[in-house]
Amino acid sequence: MPYVTAHDANTAGSVGQVPPSPAASAIMLTFLGDHVLDRDVCVYSGSVIEVLARAGVSAEATRSTLTRMTGRGLLRRQRHGRRMYFGLTPRSIRILRDGSVRLWQTGAVNRDWDGTWTLLAFSLPGERRRERHDLRASLSWAGFGPVQGGLWIAPGRPDVGELGLSSHIRVFHARADPSTDVPEMIAGAYDLPALAARYTDFRSRWESYDGATSDPLAAKLRLVTDWLQIIRRDPRLPVQHLPPSWPAAPAQELFFTLNRRLAGPAASAAAGLLETVPAEPPPTAEPAATAEPGPAAEPGPAAEPEAAIGPGRAGRGGFRGRQ
């Protein structure tokens, strides 16, 4: 695998090594997709704290994440007696369902590309440097790569309407002329060594996992979250134009295999921990978010910042695991 050597100095994991700790919000979104989405329930904050603690998230970080996500319209509170429960909102349901399609249906390997490219040109004055930076970040997130100047490309027909940039961009759909060296164009527009290394590192971290001594609930939360951090940054380039032995397919097969192995035990463990109540119809106007009372915060570092959910990100979330 030629890309591994180029990435040796920055390898994030080795065989048998646990994946790097993700943000509390990333673990939370995986939890919500696996155990709350499409169940029409709200879950008790204390049991959320208990479940995420098994995946290495402190009680303080979990409570802070619940509060932030409520304030951003991703969760809603529902009180029963003295206990506070949290449920999904229309916005979080949409994000989780879109992410579920990305995770379980479209996947990491693009074998059904129809040959269409989306070409996007943008123009912003040089003095609007911050806006140019934000625009480039949004385009990269949506799967675009720079060809030259202000011209960017992406395979297929990504929804550029989600970018909210209509006043600055021009969009075209086209096919490459036979004289165009498409693999060379892709190699110039995208950082293929970095992308390949993420898949290779994932296999290094998880291929020796046997589950004999680990907590299946924690392992599944970390497995799905780790995989999501990779595929949400993958532009899904057409596999026929990628280098031989591209590592996405074997990494994806490993993910599916481990997920199938962990799904049953993880669901059983969660059923014994989670306290839920039926979700009530949301109020027409939700009160401002306030800190949710719960168990005393355990000592630890400050809560991790919640990952931004910006333009084009909904379809790269994640979640409901195959059972």
CSV table of C-alpha atoms in Angstrom, one decimal:
chain,number,residue,atom,x,y,z
A,1,MET,CA,0.0,0.0,0.0
A,2,PRO,CA,2.0,3.0,-1.2
A,3,TYR,CA,0.2,5.6,0.8
A,4,VAL,CA,1.1,4.1,4.2
A,5,THR,CA,4.8,4.8,3.9
A,6,ALA,CA,4.1,8.4,3.0
A,7,HIS,CA,2.0,8.8,6.1
A,8,ASP,CA,4.2,6.8,8.6
A,9,ALA,CA,5.4,10.0,10.4
A,10,ASN,CA,1.8,11.0,11.2
A,11,THR,CA,0.2,7.6,11.8
A,12,ALA,CA,-2.6,8.0,14.3
A,13,GLY,CA,-2.9,4.4,15.5
A,14,SER,CA,-1.2,1.0,15.5
A,15,VAL,CA,-2.4,-2.5,15.6
A,16,GLY,CA,-4.5,-3.1,18.7
A,17,GLN,CA,-4.4,0.6,19.7
A,18,VAL,CA,-7.7,2.2,20.7
A,19,PRO,CA,-8.9,5.0,18.5
A,20,PRO,CA,-8.1,8.6,19.5
A,21,SER,CA,-10.7,10.1,21.8
A,22,PRO,CA,-13.4,11.9,19.8
A,23,ALA,CA,-15.3,14.9,21.1
A,24,ALA,CA,-18.2,14.3,23.5
A,25,SER,CA,-20.6,15.6,20.8
A,26,ALA,CA,-19.5,13.0,18.3
A,27,ILE,CA,-20.0,10.1,20.7
A,28,MET,CA,-23.4,11.7,21.7
A,29,LEU,CA,-24.6,11.8,18.1
A,30,THR,CA,-23.6,8.2,17.6
A,31,PHE,CA,-25.5,7.3,20.8
A,32,LEU,CA,-28.6,9.2,19.6
A,33,GLY,CA,-28.5,7.5,16.3
A,34,ASP,CA,-28.1,4.0,17.7
A,35,HIS,CA,-30.5,4.2,20.7
A,36,VAL,CA,-33.0,7.1,20.3
A,37,LEU,CA,-33.6,7.7,16.6
A,38,ASP,CA,-37.0,6.3,15.3
A,39,ARG,CA,-37.9,5.0,18.8
A,40,ASP,CA,-40.2,7.9,19.7
A,41,VAL,CA,-38.7,8.2,23.2
A,42,CYS,CA,-36.9,10.6,25.5
A,43,VAL,CA,-34.0,9.3,27.5
A,44,TYR,CA,-33.1,10.2,31.1
A,45,SER,CA,-30.0,12.4,31.4
A,46,GLY,CA,-28.5,10.2,34.1
A,47,SER,CA,-28.6,7.1,32.0
A,48,VAL,CA,-27.0,9.1,29.1
A,49,ILE,CA,-24.2,10.0,31.4
A,50,GLU,CA,-23.8,6.4,32.5
A,51,VAL,CA,-23.7,5.1,28.9
A,52,LEU,CA,-21.2,7.7,27.6
A,53,ALA,CA,-19.0,7.2,30.7
A,54,ARG,CA,-18.4,3.7,29.4
A,55,ALA,CA,-17.1,5.2,26.2
A,56,GLY,CA,-14.7,7.5,28.2
A,57,VAL,CA,-16.8,10.7,28.3
A,58,SER,CA,-16.9,12.4,31.6
A,59,ALA,CA,-20.2,13.3,33.3
A,60,GLU,CA,-19.3,17.0,33.1
A,61,ALA,CA,-18.7,16.7,29.3
A,62,THR,CA,-21.9,14.8,28.8
A,63,ARG,CA,-24.1,17.3,30.7
A,64,SER,CA,-22.4,20.2,28.9
A,65,THR,CA,-23.0,18.6,25.6
A,66,LEU,CA,-26.7,17.9,26.4
A,67,THR,CA,-27.1,21.6,27.3
A,68,ARG,CA,-25.4,22.9,24.2
A,69,MET,CA,-27.3,20.6,21.9
A,70,THR,CA,-30.5,21.7,23.4
A,71,GLY,CA,-29.6,25.3,23.0
A,72,ARG,CA,-28.9,24.7,19.3
A,73,GLY,CA,-32.2,23.0,18.6
A,74,LEU,CA,-30.7,19.5,18.3
A,75,LEU,CA,-32.3,18.1,21.5
A,76,ARG,CA,-35.4,19.1,23.5
A,77,ARG,CA,-36.0,18.6,27.3
A,78,GLN,CA,-39.0,16.7,28.8
A,79,ARG,CA,-39.4,16.7,32.5
A,80,HIS,CA,-41.0,13.9,34.4
A,81,GLY,CA,-41.2,14.6,38.2
A,82,ARG,CA,-37.8,15.6,39.3
A,83,ARG,CA,-36.0,13.9,36.4
A,84,MET,CA,-35.0,15.5,33.1
A,85,TYR,CA,-35.3,13.5,29.8
A,86,PHE,CA,-34.0,14.5,26.4
A,87,GLY,CA,-35.5,13.8,23.0
A,88,LEU,CA,-34.8,14.5,19.4
A,89,THR,CA,-36.0,17.5,17.4
A,90,PRO,CA,-37.0,17.7,13.8
A,91,ARG,CA,-33.6,19.1,13.0
A,92,SER,CA,-31.7,16.3,14.7
A,93,ILE,CA,-33.9,13.7,13.2
A,94,ARG,CA,-33.2,15.0,9.8
A,95,ILE,CA,-29.4,15.1,10.4
A,96,LEU,CA,-29.4,11.6,11.9
A,97,ARG,CA,-31.5,10.1,9.1
A,98,ASP,CA,-29.4,11.7,6.4
A,99,GLY,CA,-26.3,10.4,8.1
A,100,SER,CA,-27.7,7.0,8.4
A,101,VAL,CA,-28.0,6.9,4.6
A,102,ARG,CA,-24.4,8.0,4.2
A,103,LEU,CA,-23.3,5.4,6.8
A,104,TRP,CA,-25.3,2.3,5.7
A,105,GLN,CA,-26.3,2.9,2.1
A,106,THR,CA,-24.0,5.1,0.1
A,107,GLY,CA,-20.9,3.9,2.1
A,108,ALA,CA,-17.3,4.7,1.6
A,109,VAL,CA,-16.9,3.1,-1.9
A,110,ASN,CA,-18.4,4.9,-4.9
A,111,ARG,CA,-19.0,2.2,-7.5
A,112,ASP,CA,-22.1,3.6,-9.0
A,113,TRP,CA,-20.8,6.9,-10.4
A,114,ASP,CA,-22.5,7.9,-13.6
A,115,GLY,CA,-19.5,9.9,-15.0
A,116,THR,CA,-21.0,13.3,-14.1
A,117,TRP,CA,-18.9,16.0,-12.5
A,118,THR,CA,-20.1,19.2,-10.8
A,119,LEU,CA,-18.0,22.2,-11.6
A,120,LEU,CA,-18.2,25.2,-9.3
A,121,ALA,CA,-16.6,28.5,-9.9
A,122,PHE,CA,-16.5,31.3,-7.3
A,123,SER,CA,-15.2,34.8,-7.1
A,124,LEU,CA,-14.7,36.9,-4.0
A,125,PRO,CA,-12.6,40.1,-3.7
A,126,GLY,CA,-9.2,39.6,-2.1
A,127,GLU,CA,-10.1,41.8,0.8
A,128,ARG,CA,-12.8,39.4,1.8
A,129,ARG,CA,-10.2,37.0,3.0
A,130,ARG,CA,-12.3,35.4,5.8
A,131,GLU,CA,-15.2,34.8,3.6
A,132,ARG,CA,-12.9,33.2,1.0
A,133,HIS,CA,-11.5,30.9,3.7
A,134,ASP,CA,-15.0,29.9,4.9
A,135,LEU,CA,-16.2,29.3,1.4
A,136,ARG,CA,-13.2,27.0,0.7
A,137,ALA,CA,-13.9,25.1,3.9
A,138,SER,CA,-17.5,24.7,3.0
A,139,LEU,CA,-16.6,23.4,-0.4
A,140,SER,CA,-14.1,20.9,0.9
A,141,TRP,CA,-16.7,19.7,3.4
A,142,ALA,CA,-19.2,19.2,0.6
A,143,GLY,CA,-16.8,17.0,-1.3
A,144,PHE,CA,-15.3,19.5,-3.7
A,145,GLY,CA,-11.6,19.7,-4.6
A,146,PRO,CA,-9.8,22.7,-6.2
A,147,VAL,CA,-8.7,22.2,-9.8
A,148,GLN,CA,-7.2,25.7,-10.5
A,149,GLY,CA,-7.9,29.2,-9.5
A,150,GLY,CA,-11.5,29.5,-8.3
A,151,LEU,CA,-12.7,26.3,-10.1
A,152,TRP,CA,-13.6,23.3,-8.0
A,153,ILE,CA,-15.0,19.9,-8.9
A,154,ALA,CA,-17.0,17.1,-7.2
A,155,PRO,CA,-18.1,13.7,-8.4
A,156,GLY,CA,-21.9,13.4,-9.1
A,157,ARG,CA,-24.3,16.1,-8.3
A,158,PRO,CA,-23.9,17.2,-4.7
A,159,ASP,CA,-26.6,19.6,-3.3
A,160,VAL,CA,-24.8,22.9,-3.5
A,161,GLY,CA,-28.0,24.7,-2.3
A,162,GLU,CA,-27.1,23.6,1.2
A,163,LEU,CA,-24.0,25.7,1.0
A,164,GLY,CA,-26.0,29.0,1.1
A,165,LEU,CA,-23.5,30.6,-1.3
A,166,SER,CA,-25.6,31.3,-4.4
A,167,SER,CA,-24.5,34.9,-4.7
A,168,HIS,CA,-20.9,33.9,-5.0
A,169,ILE,CA,-20.9,30.8,-7.1
A,170,ARG,CA,-21.7,29.5,-10.6
A,171,VAL,CA,-22.4,25.8,-11.0
A,172,PHE,CA,-22.2,23.5,-14.0
A,173,HIS,CA,-22.6,19.8,-14.6
A,174,ALA,CA,-20.4,18.1,-17.2
A,175,ARG,CA,-18.4,15.0,-18.2
A,176,ALA,CA,-14.7,14.9,-18.8
A,177,ASP,CA,-13.4,14.9,-22.3
A,178,PRO,CA,-11.6,11.6,-23.3
A,179,SER,CA,-8.4,13.6,-23.5
A,180,THR,CA,-8.6,14.5,-19.8
A,181,ASP,CA,-6.5,12.4,-17.5
A,182,VAL,CA,-9.1,12.0,-14.7
A,183,PRO,CA,-6.8,10.2,-12.2
A,184,GLU,CA,-4.3,12.9,-12.6
A,185,MET,CA,-7.0,15.6,-12.1
A,186,ILE,CA,-8.2,13.8,-9.0
A,187,ALA,CA,-4.7,13.5,-7.6
A,188,GLY,CA,-4.2,17.2,-8.0
A,189,ALA,CA,-7.6,18.3,-6.5
A,190,TYR,CA,-7.6,15.9,-3.5
A,191,ASP,CA,-5.2,14.9,-0.8
A,192,LEU,CA,-5.3,11.2,-1.7
A,193,PRO,CA,-2.4,10.1,0.6
A,194,ALA,CA,-4.1,11.6,3.7
A,195,LEU,CA,-7.5,10.1,2.7
A,196,ALA,CA,-6.0,6.6,2.2
A,197,ALA,CA,-4.1,6.9,5.4
A,198,ARG,CA,-7.3,7.4,7.4
A,199,TYR,CA,-8.7,4.1,6.1
A,200,THR,CA,-5.4,2.3,6.7
A,201,ASP,CA,-5.1,3.7,10.2
A,202,PHE,CA,-8.7,2.5,10.9
A,203,ARG,CA,-7.8,-1.0,10.0
A,204,SER,CA,-4.7,-0.9,12.1
A,205,ARG,CA,-6.7,0.2,15.1
A,206,TRP,CA,-9.5,-2.3,14.7
A,207,GLU,CA,-8.4,-5.4,12.8
A,208,SER,CA,-7.0,-7.1,16.0
A,209,TYR,CA,-10.1,-6.4,18.0
A,210,ASP,CA,-11.6,-9.6,19.4
A,211,GLY,CA,-14.0,-8.3,22.0
A,212,ALA,CA,-13.0,-10.8,24.6
A,213,THR,CA,-12.3,-8.3,27.4
A,214,SER,CA,-14.1,-5.1,26.2
A,215,ASP,CA,-17.4,-3.6,26.9
A,216,PRO,CA,-19.5,-4.1,23.7
A,217,LEU,CA,-21.6,-1.0,24.2
A,218,ALA,CA,-18.5,1.2,24.6
A,219,ALA,CA,-16.7,-0.5,21.8
A,220,LYS,CA,-19.6,0.0,19.4
A,221,LEU,CA,-20.0,3.6,20.2
A,222,ARG,CA,-16.3,4.2,19.6
A,223,LEU,CA,-16.3,2.0,16.5
A,224,VAL,CA,-19.1,3.9,14.8
A,225,THR,CA,-17.8,7.3,15.8
A,226,ASP,CA,-14.3,6.5,14.6
A,227,TRP,CA,-15.7,5.3,11.2
A,228,LEU,CA,-17.9,8.4,10.9
A,229,GLN,CA,-15.0,10.7,11.4
A,230,ILE,CA,-13.4,9.1,8.3
A,231,ILE,CA,-16.3,8.8,5.9
A,232,ARG,CA,-17.7,12.3,6.7
A,233,ARG,CA,-14.4,13.7,5.3
A,234,ASP,CA,-14.4,11.4,2.2
A,235,PRO,CA,-15.6,13.0,-1.1
A,236,ARG,CA,-16.5,9.5,-2.4
A,237,LEU,CA,-14.4,9.7,-5.5
A,238,PRO,CA,-15.2,7.2,-8.2
A,239,VAL,CA,-13.4,4.0,-7.4
A,240,GLN,CA,-12.4,3.3,-11.1
A,241,HIS,CA,-10.2,6.5,-11.0
A,242,LEU,CA,-8.5,5.8,-7.7
A,243,PRO,CA,-5.1,4.1,-7.3
A,244,PRO,CA,-5.0,0.3,-7.2
A,245,SER,CA,-5.5,-1.3,-3.8
A,246,TRP,CA,-7.4,1.7,-2.5
A,247,PRO,CA,-8.0,0.9,1.2
A,248,ALA,CA,-11.6,2.1,1.6
A,249,ALA,CA,-13.2,-1.2,0.7
A,250,PRO,CA,-11.4,-3.5,3.1
A,251,ALA,CA,-11.7,-0.9,5.9
A,252,GLN,CA,-15.5,-0.7,5.3
A,253,GLU,CA,-15.8,-4.5,5.3
A,254,LEU,CA,-14.0,-4.6,8.6
A,255,PHE,CA,-16.3,-1.9,10.0
A,256,PHE,CA,-19.4,-3.9,8.9
A,257,THR,CA,-18.1,-7.1,10.3
A,258,LEU,CA,-17.3,-5.6,13.7
A,259,ASN,CA,-20.6,-3.7,13.8
A,260,ARG,CA,-22.5,-6.9,13.2
A,261,ARG,CA,-20.6,-8.7,16.0
A,262,LEU,CA,-21.1,-5.9,18.5
A,263,ALA,CA,-24.7,-4.9,17.7
A,264,GLY,CA,-26.5,-7.5,19.7
A,265,PRO,CA,-24.4,-7.4,22.9
A,266,ALA,CA,-24.4,-3.6,22.7
A,267,ALA,CA,-28.2,-3.3,22.4
A,268,SER,CA,-28.6,-5.7,25.4
A,269,ALA,CA,-26.2,-3.6,27.5
A,270,ALA,CA,-28.0,-0.4,26.5
A,271,ALA,CA,-31.4,-1.9,27.3
A,272,GLY,CA,-30.3,-2.6,30.9
A,273,LEU,CA,-28.9,1.0,31.4
A,274,LEU,CA,-31.3,3.4,29.5
A,275,GLU,CA,-34.3,4.8,31.2
A,276,THR,CA,-36.8,6.2,28.7
A,277,VAL,CA,-40.3,7.6,28.5
A,278,PRO,CA,-42.6,8.1,25.5
A,279,ALA,CA,-41.8,11.3,23.7
A,280,GLU,CA,-44.5,13.9,24.1
A,281,PRO,CA,-45.5,16.3,21.3
A,282,PRO,CA,-43.0,19.2,21.4
A,283,PRO,CA,-44.2,22.6,22.7
A,284,THR,CA,-44.8,25.3,20.1
A,285,ALA,CA,-42.2,27.5,21.6
A,286,GLU,CA,-39.3,25.9,23.5
A,287,PRO,CA,-37.9,27.8,26.5
A,288,ALA,CA,-34.3,28.9,26.5
A,289,ALA,CA,-31.8,26.2,27.4
A,290,THR,CA,-30.7,26.1,31.0
A,291,ALA,CA,-28.2,23.9,32.7
A,292,GLU,CA,-29.8,20.5,33.5
A,293,PRO,CA,-29.5,19.3,37.1
A,294,GLY,CA,-28.0,16.0,37.6
A,295,PRO,CA,-25.3,14.0,39.4
A,296,ALA,CA,-22.4,16.0,40.7
A,297,ALA,CA,-19.7,16.6,38.1
A,298,GLU,CA,-16.8,14.3,38.3
A,299,PRO,CA,-13.3,15.9,38.3
A,300,GLY,CA,-11.9,16.2,34.8
A,301,PRO,CA,-11.0,18.6,32.0
A,302,ALA,CA,-13.4,21.1,30.6
A,303,ALA,CA,-16.0,19.7,28.3
A,304,GLU,CA,-15.0,19.3,24.7
A,305,PRO,CA,-16.5,21.8,22.2
A,306,GLU,CA,-19.4,20.5,20.2
A,307,ALA,CA,-18.5,19.8,16.6
A,308,ALA,CA,-20.1,22.4,14.3
A,309,ILE,CA,-22.9,21.3,12.1
A,310,GLY,CA,-22.5,23.6,9.1
A,311,PRO,CA,-23.5,23.7,5.5
A,312,GLY,CA,-23.5,20.4,3.8
A,313,ARG,CA,-22.8,18.4,6.9
A,314,ALA,CA,-26.1,16.8,7.5
A,315,GLY,CA,-25.5,14.1,5.0
A,316,ARG,CA,-22.2,13.2,6.6
A,317,GLY,CA,-23.5,12.5,10.1
A,318,GLY,CA,-24.3,9.0,11.1
A,319,PHE,CA,-26.1,6.6,12.6
A,320,ARG,CA,-28.6,3.8,13.2
A,321,GLY,CA,-26.4,0.7,13.2
A,322,ARG,CA,-27.4,-2.4,11.3
A,323,GLN,CA,-28.8,-5.0,13.7
